[in-house]
Amino acid sequence: MTSPHELKGKDFLCLTDYSTEQINFLLDLSRQMKERFYAGERMLDTLRGRSVAMIFEKPSTRTRVSLEVAAYQLGALPIMLSSSELQLGRGESIPDTARTLSRFVDAIAARVRNHRDLEVLAQYATVPVINALSDLSHPLQALADYLTIYEKKGKFSGLKLAFVGDGSDNMLHSLMVVGAKLGVSIYVASPASLKPNESILAAAMKDAEITGAEIKFTEKPEEAVDGADIVYTDVWVSMGQESMAEAKRKLLAPYQVNAKLMERASSRAIFMHCLPAHRGEEVTDDVIDGPWSVVWDEAENRLHTEKAVLAALIP
């Protein structure tokens, strides 16, 4: 079994770096954090006297607020930093920023445009570096997603998750990685031109062979969603993709999650979205506001899973 001390000091960049046992440990700890929260233990002393630098190159609602509150509720000081507030924005190198921050804080969480920048930050930092979203993956969101799935379904093995939309999406990458480790089959409906990262897909396929999960791709949303236990989508145009917005909207128009498509899923299917949602594009109001939707539980679980990650990683 994973020891509570095994993850201390470990970076949290991509869940390909984590074993099935380590992911299950974090999910179990997340459930404990949530139980304690609802039992009235809003403030814990777990990280009293610690501090966490939180760097945001991109705007954020859920990640920024949940991370700040998570650190605060664990007794740590969250220090929010936009790129314009750092010398990094005026030419200081990432290695020098990592070296400096490591002398002041106990962990660094960063939302970056380029995943490689996150890897360099982790290479030179001497404290844990946490991926708060990159163009490659969104591991904090994936943990919250799978906590939500377990709450609603009571299991992982044998479930079918249908992802409808952009096959190169960073959220899909994280969903595939964790799903393959936990035995959740991932069916992706996407245009053939939008393909996942090859190394991420290869890692997920390797784990799927062990757990018996399936990872399949189709250009037909109906095929992916038929009988699915979970239907998941994400925005079609991410931050930084504005120049290709119109082309992507046209390409992905047939991949909208609407009531007609949801009716093809299991009678007990749930709908998930990492948010923010572009209503009327990737999802319709009657789905995200309807009986299938668990998006607000999913959003809340960001707080509990992030408390687990901070508590597990920070020495």
Tab-separated table of C-alpha atoms in Angstrom:
chain	number	residue	atom	x	y	z
A	1	MET	CA	0.000	0.000	0.000
A	2	THR	CA	1.051	3.590	-0.606
A	3	SER	CA	2.545	5.139	2.512
A	4	PRO	CA	1.333	8.598	3.574
A	5	HIS	CA	4.983	9.626	3.307
A	6	GLU	CA	5.639	8.149	-0.135
A	7	LEU	CA	4.440	11.206	-2.056
A	8	LYS	CA	6.176	13.825	0.089
A	9	GLY	CA	8.256	16.107	-2.113
A	10	LYS	CA	6.948	14.552	-5.347
A	11	ASP	CA	5.986	16.776	-8.290
A	12	PHE	CA	2.448	16.629	-9.691
A	13	LEU	CA	2.918	17.389	-13.388
A	14	CYS	CA	1.156	14.582	-15.244
A	15	LEU	CA	-0.596	11.527	-13.854
A	16	THR	CA	1.467	9.262	-16.097
A	17	ASP	CA	4.067	9.736	-13.332
A	18	TYR	CA	1.711	8.230	-10.720
A	19	SER	CA	0.915	4.570	-10.125
A	20	THR	CA	-2.606	3.220	-9.758
A	21	GLU	CA	-1.919	2.768	-6.053
A	22	GLN	CA	-0.791	6.386	-5.658
A	23	ILE	CA	-3.864	7.699	-7.482
A	24	ASN	CA	-6.139	5.576	-5.312
A	25	PHE	CA	-4.332	6.912	-2.238
A	26	LEU	CA	-5.010	10.496	-3.326
A	27	LEU	CA	-8.664	9.690	-4.061
A	28	ASP	CA	-9.075	8.033	-0.655
A	29	LEU	CA	-7.467	11.047	1.022
A	30	SER	CA	-9.773	13.335	-0.976
A	31	ARG	CA	-12.814	11.460	0.350
A	32	GLN	CA	-11.455	11.821	3.879
A	33	MET	CA	-10.917	15.549	3.376
A	34	LYS	CA	-14.480	15.937	2.123
A	35	GLU	CA	-15.920	13.942	5.029
A	36	ARG	CA	-14.027	16.077	7.523
A	37	PHE	CA	-15.183	19.240	5.727
A	38	TYR	CA	-18.846	18.232	6.052
A	39	ALA	CA	-18.321	17.107	9.639
A	40	GLY	CA	-17.457	20.728	10.400
A	41	GLU	CA	-13.646	20.542	10.241
A	42	ARG	CA	-13.173	23.486	7.891
A	43	MET	CA	-9.757	24.410	9.284
A	44	LEU	CA	-6.990	21.836	9.649
A	45	ASP	CA	-3.452	22.204	10.987
A	46	THR	CA	-1.964	19.839	8.415
A	47	LEU	CA	0.191	22.518	6.761
A	48	ARG	CA	0.408	25.124	9.510
A	49	GLY	CA	3.335	27.445	8.849
A	50	ARG	CA	3.774	26.342	5.234
A	51	SER	CA	3.328	28.525	2.137
A	52	VAL	CA	2.415	27.843	-1.484
A	53	ALA	CA	3.316	30.077	-4.444
A	54	MET	CA	0.580	29.969	-7.090
A	55	ILE	CA	1.614	31.194	-10.547
A	56	PHE	CA	-1.106	31.889	-13.116
A	57	GLU	CA	-0.118	32.669	-16.710
A	58	LYS	CA	-3.764	32.151	-17.724
A	59	PRO	CA	-6.979	33.455	-16.136
A	60	SER	CA	-8.775	31.059	-13.807
A	61	THR	CA	-11.910	30.796	-11.671
A	62	ARG	CA	-12.184	27.272	-10.223
A	63	THR	CA	-8.473	26.435	-10.065
A	64	ARG	CA	-7.411	29.728	-8.526
A	65	VAL	CA	-10.171	29.961	-5.924
A	66	SER	CA	-10.155	26.269	-4.970
A	67	LEU	CA	-6.362	26.143	-4.637
A	68	GLU	CA	-6.256	29.278	-2.519
A	69	VAL	CA	-9.045	28.047	-0.239
A	70	ALA	CA	-7.508	24.554	-0.064
A	71	ALA	CA	-4.174	25.949	1.115
A	72	TYR	CA	-5.887	28.263	3.608
A	73	GLN	CA	-8.041	25.479	5.077
A	74	LEU	CA	-4.929	23.346	5.583
A	75	GLY	CA	-3.264	26.185	7.472
A	76	ALA	CA	-0.871	27.233	4.691
A	77	LEU	CA	-0.350	30.711	3.256
A	78	PRO	CA	-1.337	30.907	-0.449
A	79	ILE	CA	0.611	33.502	-2.447
A	80	MET	CA	-1.133	34.321	-5.719
A	81	LEU	CA	1.112	35.528	-8.554
A	82	SER	CA	0.254	36.466	-12.115
A	83	SER	CA	3.059	36.406	-14.688
A	84	SER	CA	2.988	40.223	-14.722
A	85	GLU	CA	3.793	40.274	-11.001
A	86	LEU	CA	6.924	38.153	-11.354
A	87	GLN	CA	10.359	39.101	-12.641
A	88	LEU	CA	9.700	36.157	-14.947
A	89	GLY	CA	7.545	38.549	-16.916
A	90	ARG	CA	10.513	40.903	-17.354
A	91	GLY	CA	13.086	38.384	-18.483
A	92	GLU	CA	14.139	36.347	-15.441
A	93	SER	CA	14.652	32.735	-16.469
A	94	ILE	CA	12.413	29.921	-15.296
A	95	PRO	CA	15.352	28.134	-13.585
A	96	ASP	CA	16.207	31.287	-11.620
A	97	THR	CA	12.573	31.789	-10.658
A	98	ALA	CA	12.387	28.161	-9.482
A	99	ARG	CA	15.588	28.473	-7.437
A	100	THR	CA	14.408	31.697	-5.791
A	101	LEU	CA	10.869	30.604	-4.947
A	102	SER	CA	12.192	27.342	-3.505
A	103	ARG	CA	14.026	29.376	-0.838
A	104	PHE	CA	10.768	31.054	0.251
A	105	VAL	CA	7.885	28.607	-0.149
A	106	ASP	CA	7.079	24.929	0.431
A	107	ALA	CA	5.414	24.237	-2.926
A	108	ILE	CA	4.757	25.889	-6.286
A	109	ALA	CA	1.508	25.498	-8.222
A	110	ALA	CA	1.559	26.853	-11.761
A	111	ARG	CA	-0.957	27.271	-14.578
A	112	VAL	CA	1.115	27.626	-17.728
A	113	ARG	CA	0.659	27.927	-21.466
A	114	ASN	CA	3.466	25.500	-22.295
A	115	HIS	CA	3.900	22.218	-20.418
A	116	ARG	CA	7.635	22.296	-21.069
A	117	ASP	CA	7.890	25.434	-18.896
A	118	LEU	CA	6.347	23.451	-16.059
A	119	GLU	CA	8.916	20.683	-16.520
A	120	VAL	CA	11.766	23.198	-16.388
A	121	LEU	CA	10.265	24.773	-13.272
A	122	ALA	CA	10.155	21.347	-11.614
A	123	GLN	CA	13.690	20.513	-12.748
A	124	TYR	CA	15.192	23.470	-10.898
A	125	ALA	CA	12.802	23.784	-7.946
A	126	THR	CA	13.650	21.988	-4.723
A	127	VAL	CA	10.016	21.966	-3.575
A	128	PRO	CA	7.051	20.110	-5.128
A	129	VAL	CA	5.691	21.648	-8.339
A	130	ILE	CA	1.980	21.151	-9.043
A	131	ASN	CA	0.389	21.436	-12.473
A	132	ALA	CA	-2.595	23.763	-12.158
A	133	LEU	CA	-3.229	23.274	-15.930
A	134	SER	CA	-0.975	23.124	-18.944
A	135	ASP	CA	-1.550	22.601	-22.653
A	136	LEU	CA	-0.759	18.893	-22.119
A	137	SER	CA	-2.753	17.924	-19.047
A	138	HIS	CA	-4.994	18.983	-16.179
A	139	PRO	CA	-4.321	16.441	-13.409
A	140	LEU	CA	-6.017	18.377	-10.593
A	141	GLN	CA	-9.276	18.404	-12.558
A	142	ALA	CA	-8.961	14.706	-13.398
A	143	LEU	CA	-8.714	13.788	-9.709
A	144	ALA	CA	-11.882	15.777	-8.981
A	145	ASP	CA	-13.603	14.115	-11.936
A	146	TYR	CA	-12.820	10.599	-10.786
A	147	LEU	CA	-13.786	11.398	-7.196
A	148	THR	CA	-17.149	12.554	-8.578
A	149	ILE	CA	-17.515	9.433	-10.706
A	150	TYR	CA	-16.879	7.218	-7.689
A	151	GLU	CA	-19.415	9.162	-5.622
A	152	LYS	CA	-22.072	8.724	-8.297
A	153	LYS	CA	-21.255	5.191	-9.484
A	154	GLY	CA	-19.602	3.526	-6.490
A	155	LYS	CA	-16.914	1.922	-8.636
A	156	PHE	CA	-14.473	2.460	-11.508
A	157	SER	CA	-13.842	-0.911	-13.130
A	158	GLY	CA	-16.197	-1.671	-15.994
A	159	LEU	CA	-17.511	1.860	-16.463
A	160	LYS	CA	-17.635	3.494	-19.894
A	161	LEU	CA	-16.775	7.186	-20.258
A	162	ALA	CA	-17.557	8.869	-23.573
A	163	PHE	CA	-15.593	12.011	-24.373
A	164	VAL	CA	-17.175	14.071	-27.145
A	165	GLY	CA	-15.241	16.903	-28.787
A	166	ASP	CA	-11.585	17.742	-29.358
A	167	GLY	CA	-9.439	14.592	-29.437
A	168	SER	CA	-6.306	16.631	-28.695
A	169	ASP	CA	-7.807	18.195	-25.552
A	170	ASN	CA	-5.609	18.395	-22.435
A	171	MET	CA	-8.545	17.293	-20.294
A	172	LEU	CA	-9.000	14.178	-22.410
A	173	HIS	CA	-5.322	13.349	-21.876
A	174	SER	CA	-5.751	13.317	-18.098
A	175	LEU	CA	-9.053	11.438	-18.259
A	176	MET	CA	-7.468	8.715	-20.414
A	177	VAL	CA	-4.426	8.341	-18.178
A	178	VAL	CA	-6.429	7.929	-14.960
A	179	GLY	CA	-9.244	5.944	-16.558
A	180	ALA	CA	-6.824	3.378	-17.967
A	181	LYS	CA	-5.210	2.906	-14.546
A	182	LEU	CA	-8.577	2.503	-12.792
A	183	GLY	CA	-10.254	0.275	-15.369
A	184	VAL	CA	-12.582	2.878	-16.884
A	185	SER	CA	-13.017	2.477	-20.653
A	186	ILE	CA	-12.681	5.702	-22.633
A	187	TYR	CA	-14.536	6.101	-25.925
A	188	VAL	CA	-13.593	9.270	-27.788
A	189	ALA	CA	-15.774	10.892	-30.464
A	190	SER	CA	-13.693	13.434	-32.362
A	191	PRO	CA	-12.736	14.504	-35.888
A	192	ALA	CA	-9.867	12.328	-37.150
A	193	SER	CA	-7.676	15.425	-37.542
A	194	LEU	CA	-7.743	16.130	-33.787
A	195	LYS	CA	-5.546	13.472	-32.221
A	196	PRO	CA	-4.222	13.041	-28.678
A	197	ASN	CA	-0.576	13.376	-27.727
A	198	GLU	CA	1.171	10.189	-28.845
A	199	SER	CA	3.125	9.599	-25.642
A	200	ILE	CA	0.060	10.156	-23.470
A	201	LEU	CA	-1.990	7.756	-25.597
A	202	ALA	CA	0.762	5.131	-25.536
A	203	ALA	CA	1.009	5.308	-21.738
A	204	ALA	CA	-2.765	5.025	-21.369
A	205	MET	CA	-2.962	2.078	-23.768
A	206	LYS	CA	-0.234	0.272	-21.812
A	207	ASP	CA	-2.153	0.657	-18.541
A	208	ALA	CA	-5.426	-0.297	-20.240
A	209	GLU	CA	-3.906	-3.638	-21.245
A	210	ILE	CA	-3.297	-4.374	-17.567
A	211	THR	CA	-6.716	-3.297	-16.250
A	212	GLY	CA	-8.831	-4.471	-19.185
A	213	ALA	CA	-10.088	-0.976	-19.977
A	214	GLU	CA	-10.742	-0.042	-23.600
A	215	ILE	CA	-9.625	3.125	-25.354
A	216	LYS	CA	-11.383	3.604	-28.655
A	217	PHE	CA	-11.774	6.447	-31.159
A	218	THR	CA	-14.590	7.188	-33.547
A	219	GLU	CA	-15.765	10.129	-35.626
A	220	LYS	CA	-19.383	9.385	-34.695
A	221	PRO	CA	-20.622	10.789	-31.361
A	222	GLU	CA	-23.487	8.293	-31.288
A	223	GLU	CA	-21.080	5.345	-31.323
A	224	ALA	CA	-19.086	6.709	-28.410
A	225	VAL	CA	-22.110	7.627	-26.295
A	226	ASP	CA	-24.185	4.459	-26.823
A	227	GLY	CA	-24.624	2.875	-23.389
A	228	ALA	CA	-22.067	5.183	-21.742
A	229	ASP	CA	-22.114	5.633	-17.964
A	230	ILE	CA	-20.461	9.053	-18.190
A	231	VAL	CA	-20.601	11.609	-21.009
A	232	TYR	CA	-17.882	14.260	-20.849
A	233	THR	CA	-17.098	17.296	-22.965
A	234	ASP	CA	-14.879	20.371	-22.835
A	235	VAL	CA	-14.766	23.725	-24.604
A	236	TRP	CA	-13.914	23.584	-28.289
A	237	VAL	CA	-11.636	26.616	-28.218
A	238	SER	CA	-9.186	26.839	-25.332
A	239	MET	CA	-7.328	29.961	-24.196
A	240	GLY	CA	-4.588	30.709	-26.690
A	241	GLN	CA	-6.465	29.154	-29.630
A	242	GLU	CA	-8.410	32.272	-30.576
A	243	SER	CA	-6.809	32.431	-34.040
A	244	MET	CA	-8.337	29.075	-34.958
A	245	ALA	CA	-11.640	29.597	-33.158
A	246	GLU	CA	-13.924	29.788	-36.187
A	247	ALA	CA	-12.335	26.788	-37.888
A	248	LYS	CA	-12.611	24.650	-34.765
A	249	ARG	CA	-16.229	25.617	-34.143
A	250	LYS	CA	-17.119	24.600	-37.680
A	251	LEU	CA	-15.195	21.334	-37.418
A	252	LEU	CA	-16.690	20.412	-34.041
A	253	ALA	CA	-20.277	21.533	-34.658
A	254	PRO	CA	-21.487	17.902	-35.107
A	255	TYR	CA	-20.030	17.036	-31.686
A	256	GLN	CA	-22.376	19.049	-29.479
A	257	VAL	CA	-23.683	17.210	-26.417
A	258	ASN	CA	-27.454	17.738	-26.436
A	259	ALA	CA	-30.462	15.910	-25.022
A	260	LYS	CA	-30.847	13.746	-28.119
A	261	LEU	CA	-27.276	12.510	-27.780
A	262	MET	CA	-27.561	11.987	-24.001
A	263	GLU	CA	-30.613	9.782	-24.532
A	264	ARG	CA	-28.322	7.261	-26.241
A	265	ALA	CA	-26.279	6.854	-23.055
A	266	SER	CA	-27.154	4.557	-20.159
A	267	SER	CA	-30.442	5.329	-18.410
A	268	ARG	CA	-28.367	6.241	-15.327
A	269	ALA	CA	-25.725	8.221	-17.207
A	270	ILE	CA	-24.183	11.379	-15.799
A	271	PHE	CA	-22.930	14.420	-17.700
A	272	MET	CA	-19.600	16.045	-16.813
A	273	HIS	CA	-17.767	19.190	-17.900
A	274	CYS	CA	-14.618	20.684	-16.347
A	275	LEU	CA	-15.981	24.229	-16.903
A	276	PRO	CA	-16.181	26.986	-17.957
A	277	ALA	CA	-18.843	25.904	-20.438
A	278	HIS	CA	-19.659	27.684	-23.672
A	279	ARG	CA	-23.377	27.036	-23.586
A	280	GLY	CA	-24.856	26.484	-26.999
A	281	GLU	CA	-21.544	25.275	-28.415
A	282	GLU	CA	-20.194	22.046	-26.907
A	283	VAL	CA	-23.225	21.566	-24.636
A	284	THR	CA	-26.839	22.733	-24.516
A	285	ASP	CA	-28.584	24.255	-21.508
A	286	ASP	CA	-30.983	21.334	-21.122
A	287	VAL	CA	-28.023	18.988	-20.574
A	288	ILE	CA	-25.785	21.054	-18.297
A	289	ASP	CA	-28.774	22.211	-16.242
A	290	GLY	CA	-30.685	18.948	-16.559
A	291	PRO	CA	-30.979	15.730	-14.526
A	292	TRP	CA	-27.861	14.187	-16.076
A	293	SER	CA	-25.560	16.980	-14.927
A	294	VAL	CA	-23.150	16.596	-11.993
A	295	VAL	CA	-20.947	19.521	-12.990
A	296	TRP	CA	-21.439	21.473	-9.758
A	297	ASP	CA	-20.502	18.477	-7.582
A	298	GLU	CA	-17.529	18.024	-9.909
A	299	ALA	CA	-16.523	21.666	-9.442
A	300	GLU	CA	-16.819	21.460	-5.650
A	301	ASN	CA	-14.630	18.374	-5.569
A	302	ARG	CA	-11.727	20.458	-6.848
A	303	LEU	CA	-11.436	21.832	-3.299
A	304	HIS	CA	-11.280	18.442	-1.620
A	305	THR	CA	-8.902	16.791	-4.081
A	306	GLU	CA	-6.573	19.786	-4.027
A	307	LYS	CA	-6.436	19.646	-0.234
A	308	ALA	CA	-5.425	16.001	-0.611
A	309	VAL	CA	-2.699	16.809	-3.146
A	310	LEU	CA	-1.240	19.642	-1.056
A	311	ALA	CA	-1.354	17.588	2.143
A	312	ALA	CA	0.220	14.542	0.478
A	313	LEU	CA	3.008	16.331	-1.408
A	314	ILE	CA	4.197	19.120	0.882
A	315	PRO	CA	6.782	17.828	3.390
